[in-house]
PDB file of C-alpha atoms in Angstrom:
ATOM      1  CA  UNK B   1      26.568 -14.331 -16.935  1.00 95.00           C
ATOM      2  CA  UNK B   2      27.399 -17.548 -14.850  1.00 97.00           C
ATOM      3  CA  UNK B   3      24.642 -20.151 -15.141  1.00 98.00           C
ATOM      4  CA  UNK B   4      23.207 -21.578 -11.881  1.00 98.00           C
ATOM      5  CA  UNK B   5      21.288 -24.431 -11.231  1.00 98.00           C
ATOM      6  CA  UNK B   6      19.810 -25.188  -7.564  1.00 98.00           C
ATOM      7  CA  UNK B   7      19.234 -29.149  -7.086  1.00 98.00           C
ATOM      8  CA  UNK B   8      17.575 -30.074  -4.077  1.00 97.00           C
ATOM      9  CA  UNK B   9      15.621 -32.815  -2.716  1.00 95.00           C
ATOM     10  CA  UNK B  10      11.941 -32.828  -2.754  1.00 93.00           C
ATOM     11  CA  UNK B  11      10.397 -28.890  -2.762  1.00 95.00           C
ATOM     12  CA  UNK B  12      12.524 -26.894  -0.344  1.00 94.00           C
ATOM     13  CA  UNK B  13      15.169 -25.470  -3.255  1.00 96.00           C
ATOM     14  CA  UNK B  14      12.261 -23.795  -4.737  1.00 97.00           C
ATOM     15  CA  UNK B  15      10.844 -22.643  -1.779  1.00 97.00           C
ATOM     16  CA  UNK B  16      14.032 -20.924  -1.016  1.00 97.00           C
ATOM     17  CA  UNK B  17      14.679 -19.323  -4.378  1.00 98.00           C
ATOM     18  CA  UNK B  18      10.723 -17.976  -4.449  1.00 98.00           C
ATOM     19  CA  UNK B  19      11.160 -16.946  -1.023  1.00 97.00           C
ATOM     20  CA  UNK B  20      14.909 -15.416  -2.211  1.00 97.00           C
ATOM     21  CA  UNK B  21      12.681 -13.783  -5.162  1.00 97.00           C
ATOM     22  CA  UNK B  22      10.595 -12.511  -3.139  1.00 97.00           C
ATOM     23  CA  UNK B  23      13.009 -10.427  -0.759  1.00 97.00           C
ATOM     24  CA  UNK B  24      15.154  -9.056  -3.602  1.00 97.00           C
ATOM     25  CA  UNK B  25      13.567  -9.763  -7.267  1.00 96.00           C
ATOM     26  CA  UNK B  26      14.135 -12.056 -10.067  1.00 95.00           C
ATOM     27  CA  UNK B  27      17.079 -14.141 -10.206  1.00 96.00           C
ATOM     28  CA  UNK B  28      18.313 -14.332 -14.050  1.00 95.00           C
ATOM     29  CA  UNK B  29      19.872 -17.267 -15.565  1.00 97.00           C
ATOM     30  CA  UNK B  30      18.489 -19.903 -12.352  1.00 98.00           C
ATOM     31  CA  UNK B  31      16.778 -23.003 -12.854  1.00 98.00           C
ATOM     32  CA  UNK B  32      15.598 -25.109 -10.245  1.00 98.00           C
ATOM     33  CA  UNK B  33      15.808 -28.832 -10.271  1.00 98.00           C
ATOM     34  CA  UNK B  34      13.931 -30.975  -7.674  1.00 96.00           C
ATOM     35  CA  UNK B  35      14.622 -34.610  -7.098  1.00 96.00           C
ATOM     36  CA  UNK B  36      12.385 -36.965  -5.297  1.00 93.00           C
ATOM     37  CA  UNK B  37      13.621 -39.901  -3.994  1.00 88.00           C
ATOM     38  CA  UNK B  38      11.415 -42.361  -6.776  1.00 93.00           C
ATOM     39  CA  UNK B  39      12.992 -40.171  -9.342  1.00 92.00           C
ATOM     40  CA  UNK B  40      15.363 -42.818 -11.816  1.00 94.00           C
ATOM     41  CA  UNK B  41      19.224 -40.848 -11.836  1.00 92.00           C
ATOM     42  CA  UNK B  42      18.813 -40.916 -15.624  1.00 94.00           C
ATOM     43  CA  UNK B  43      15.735 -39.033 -15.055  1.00 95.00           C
ATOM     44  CA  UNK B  44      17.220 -36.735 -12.798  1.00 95.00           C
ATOM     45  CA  UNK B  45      20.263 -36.436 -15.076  1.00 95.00           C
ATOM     46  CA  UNK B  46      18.669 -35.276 -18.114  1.00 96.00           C
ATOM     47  CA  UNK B  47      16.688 -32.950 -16.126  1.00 97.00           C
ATOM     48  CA  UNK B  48      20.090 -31.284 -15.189  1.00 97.00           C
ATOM     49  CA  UNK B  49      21.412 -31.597 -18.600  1.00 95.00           C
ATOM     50  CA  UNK B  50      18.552 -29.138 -20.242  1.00 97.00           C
ATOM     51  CA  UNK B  51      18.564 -26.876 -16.900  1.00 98.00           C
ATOM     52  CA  UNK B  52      22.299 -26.261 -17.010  1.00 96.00           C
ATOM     53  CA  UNK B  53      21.481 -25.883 -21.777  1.00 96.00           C
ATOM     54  CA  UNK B  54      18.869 -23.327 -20.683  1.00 97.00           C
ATOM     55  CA  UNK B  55      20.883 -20.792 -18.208  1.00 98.00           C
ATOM     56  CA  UNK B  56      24.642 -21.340 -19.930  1.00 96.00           C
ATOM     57  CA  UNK B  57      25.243 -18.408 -21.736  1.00 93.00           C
ATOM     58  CA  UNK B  58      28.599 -18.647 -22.233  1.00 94.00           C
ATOM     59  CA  UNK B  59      30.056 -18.806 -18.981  1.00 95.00           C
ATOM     60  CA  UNK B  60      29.455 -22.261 -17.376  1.00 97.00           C
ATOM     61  CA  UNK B  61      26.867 -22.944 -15.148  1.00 98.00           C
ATOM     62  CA  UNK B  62      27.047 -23.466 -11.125  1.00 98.00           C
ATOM     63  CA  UNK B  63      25.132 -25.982  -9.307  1.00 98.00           C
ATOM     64  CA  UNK B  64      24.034 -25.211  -5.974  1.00 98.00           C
ATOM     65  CA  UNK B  65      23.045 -28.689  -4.416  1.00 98.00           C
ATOM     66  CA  UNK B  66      21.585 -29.452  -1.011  1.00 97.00           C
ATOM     67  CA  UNK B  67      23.637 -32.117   0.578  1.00 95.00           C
ATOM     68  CA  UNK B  68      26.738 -33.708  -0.755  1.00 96.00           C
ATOM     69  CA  UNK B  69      27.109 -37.421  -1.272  1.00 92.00           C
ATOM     70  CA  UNK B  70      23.380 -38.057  -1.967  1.00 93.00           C
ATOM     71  CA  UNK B  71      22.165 -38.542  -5.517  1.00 91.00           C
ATOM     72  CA  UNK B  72      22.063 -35.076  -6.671  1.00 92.00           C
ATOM     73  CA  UNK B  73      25.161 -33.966  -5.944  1.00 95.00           C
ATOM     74  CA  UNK B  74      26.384 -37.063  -7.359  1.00 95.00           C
ATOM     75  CA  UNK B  75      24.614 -36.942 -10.895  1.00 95.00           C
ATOM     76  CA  UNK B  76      26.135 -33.152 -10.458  1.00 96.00           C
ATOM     77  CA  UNK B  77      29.730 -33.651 -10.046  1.00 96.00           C
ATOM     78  CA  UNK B  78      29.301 -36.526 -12.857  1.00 94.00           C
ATOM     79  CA  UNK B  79      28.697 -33.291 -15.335  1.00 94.00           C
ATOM     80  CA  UNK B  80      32.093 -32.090 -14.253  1.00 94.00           C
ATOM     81  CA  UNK B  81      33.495 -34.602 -16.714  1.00 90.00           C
ATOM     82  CA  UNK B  82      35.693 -31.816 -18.675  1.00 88.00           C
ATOM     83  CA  UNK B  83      33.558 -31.399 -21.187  1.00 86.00           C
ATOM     84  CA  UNK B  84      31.560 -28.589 -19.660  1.00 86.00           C
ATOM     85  CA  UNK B  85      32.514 -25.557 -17.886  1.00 94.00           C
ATOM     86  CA  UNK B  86      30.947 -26.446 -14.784  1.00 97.00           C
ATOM     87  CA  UNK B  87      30.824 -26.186 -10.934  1.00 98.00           C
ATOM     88  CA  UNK B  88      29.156 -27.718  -7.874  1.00 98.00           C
ATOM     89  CA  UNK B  89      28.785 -26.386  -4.854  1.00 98.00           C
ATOM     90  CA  UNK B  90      27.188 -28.666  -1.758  1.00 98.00           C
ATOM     91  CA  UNK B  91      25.540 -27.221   1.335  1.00 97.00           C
ATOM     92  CA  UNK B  92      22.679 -24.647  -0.458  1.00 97.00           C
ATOM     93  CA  UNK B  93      21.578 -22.034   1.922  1.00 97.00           C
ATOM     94  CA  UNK B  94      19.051 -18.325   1.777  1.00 96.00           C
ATOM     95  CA  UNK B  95      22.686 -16.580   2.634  1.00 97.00           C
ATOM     96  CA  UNK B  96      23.905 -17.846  -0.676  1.00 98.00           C
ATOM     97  CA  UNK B  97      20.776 -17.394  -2.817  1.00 98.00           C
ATOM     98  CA  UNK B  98      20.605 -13.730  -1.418  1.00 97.00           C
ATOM     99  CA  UNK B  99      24.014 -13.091  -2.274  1.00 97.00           C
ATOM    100  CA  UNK B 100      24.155 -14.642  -5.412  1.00 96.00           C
ATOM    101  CA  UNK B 101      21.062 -11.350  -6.410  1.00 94.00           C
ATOM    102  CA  UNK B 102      23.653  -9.110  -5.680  1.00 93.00           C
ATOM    103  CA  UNK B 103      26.915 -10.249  -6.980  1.00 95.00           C
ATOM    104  CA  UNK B 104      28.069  -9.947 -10.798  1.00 91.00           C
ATOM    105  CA  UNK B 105      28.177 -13.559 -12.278  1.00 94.00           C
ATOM    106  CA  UNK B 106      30.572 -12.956 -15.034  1.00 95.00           C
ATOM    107  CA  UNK B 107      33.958 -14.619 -13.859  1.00 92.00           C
ATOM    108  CA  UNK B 108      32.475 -18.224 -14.623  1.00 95.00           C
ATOM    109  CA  UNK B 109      31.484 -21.052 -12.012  1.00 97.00           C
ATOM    110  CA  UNK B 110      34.584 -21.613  -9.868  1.00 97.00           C
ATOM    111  CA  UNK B 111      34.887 -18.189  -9.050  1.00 97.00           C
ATOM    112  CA  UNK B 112      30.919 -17.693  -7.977  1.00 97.00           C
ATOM    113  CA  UNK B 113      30.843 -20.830  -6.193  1.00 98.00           C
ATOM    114  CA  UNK B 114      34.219 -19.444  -4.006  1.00 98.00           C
ATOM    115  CA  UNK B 115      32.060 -16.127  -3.684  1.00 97.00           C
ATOM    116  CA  UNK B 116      29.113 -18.460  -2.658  1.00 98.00           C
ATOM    117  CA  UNK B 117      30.543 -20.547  -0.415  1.00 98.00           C
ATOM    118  CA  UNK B 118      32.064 -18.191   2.060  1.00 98.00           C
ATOM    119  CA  UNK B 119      28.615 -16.261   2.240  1.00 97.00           C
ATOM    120  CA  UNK B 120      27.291 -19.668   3.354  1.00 96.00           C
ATOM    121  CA  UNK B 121      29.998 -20.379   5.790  1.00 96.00           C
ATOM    122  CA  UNK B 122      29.520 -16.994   7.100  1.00 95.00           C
ATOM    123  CA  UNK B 123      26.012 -17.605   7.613  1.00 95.00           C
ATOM    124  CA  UNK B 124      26.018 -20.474   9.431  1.00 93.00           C
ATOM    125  CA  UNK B 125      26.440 -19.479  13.431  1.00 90.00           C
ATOM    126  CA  UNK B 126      25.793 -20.558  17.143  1.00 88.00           C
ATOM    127  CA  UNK B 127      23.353 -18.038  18.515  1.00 87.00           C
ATOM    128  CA  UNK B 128      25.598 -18.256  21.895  1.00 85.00           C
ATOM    129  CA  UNK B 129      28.450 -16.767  19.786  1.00 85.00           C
ATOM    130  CA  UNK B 130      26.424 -13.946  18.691  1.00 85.00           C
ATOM    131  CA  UNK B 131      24.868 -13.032  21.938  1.00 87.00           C
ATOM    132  CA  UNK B 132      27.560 -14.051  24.322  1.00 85.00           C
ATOM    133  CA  UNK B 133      24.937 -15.812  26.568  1.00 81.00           C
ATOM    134  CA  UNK B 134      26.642 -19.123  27.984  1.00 72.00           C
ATOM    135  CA  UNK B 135      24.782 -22.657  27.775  1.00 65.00           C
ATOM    136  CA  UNK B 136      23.408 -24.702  30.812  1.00 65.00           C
ATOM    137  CA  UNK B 137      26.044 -26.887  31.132  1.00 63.00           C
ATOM    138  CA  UNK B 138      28.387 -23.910  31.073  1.00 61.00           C
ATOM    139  CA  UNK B 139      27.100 -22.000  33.742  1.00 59.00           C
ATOM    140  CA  UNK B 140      26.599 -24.564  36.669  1.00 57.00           C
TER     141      UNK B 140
END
């Protein structure tokens, strides 16, 4: 089974995966890293050194990170050095945590994170494009 770490800043990746948990059960082989901003990046990085040791099984590990180009995802994409089997994927949100509960993880991290990341993209929407009601500025 793929690996997955979430790495967020502050609390709100654990809120989501409890909140995830909560809806649809455990989620095996997930750690959850949280950063704060006082947090040292060697800190940080060893923190995501044992998370990614404790849910590798084999596979390779995913990391599902809040916001790309911050400090997390940084420290993140510095583990994608070669040396492990490893995968980052920017832009965390519920749609992907909930999908990730019902997918198989067993074709390693580049193939979950595609799987991932088009449940996110698929989950992000204007509310005017579901309900075909037109803006203000659209109607006058």
């Amino acid at each position: 089974m793929t690996g997955v770490v979430v790495v967020t800043h502050g609390l709100h990746g654990a809120e989501m995966v409890r909140d995830t948990q909560a809806i649809v059960g455990d989620l095996p082989e997930l750690r959850v890293v949280t950063v704060s901003t006082t947090d040292p990046p060697e800190i940080t990085n060893a923190r995501l050194e044992t998370a990614s040791y404790e849910v590798d099984s084999g596979l390779g590990v995913l990391f599902l990170v809040d916001l790309h180009g911050a400090t997390p995802s940084n420290l993140c994409m510095a583990l994608m050095d070669g040396a492990h089997n490893v995968e980052v994927l920017c832009g965390l949100n519920m749609a992907m945590l909930l999908k990730l509960a019902t997918c198989e993880r067993k074709d390693g991290p580049r193939d979950l994170a595609e799987l991932l990341l088009q449940t996110g993209r698929r989950s992000i929407r204007l509310g005017s494009e579901i309900t075909g009601r037109l803006h203000i500025e659209e109607i006058e």
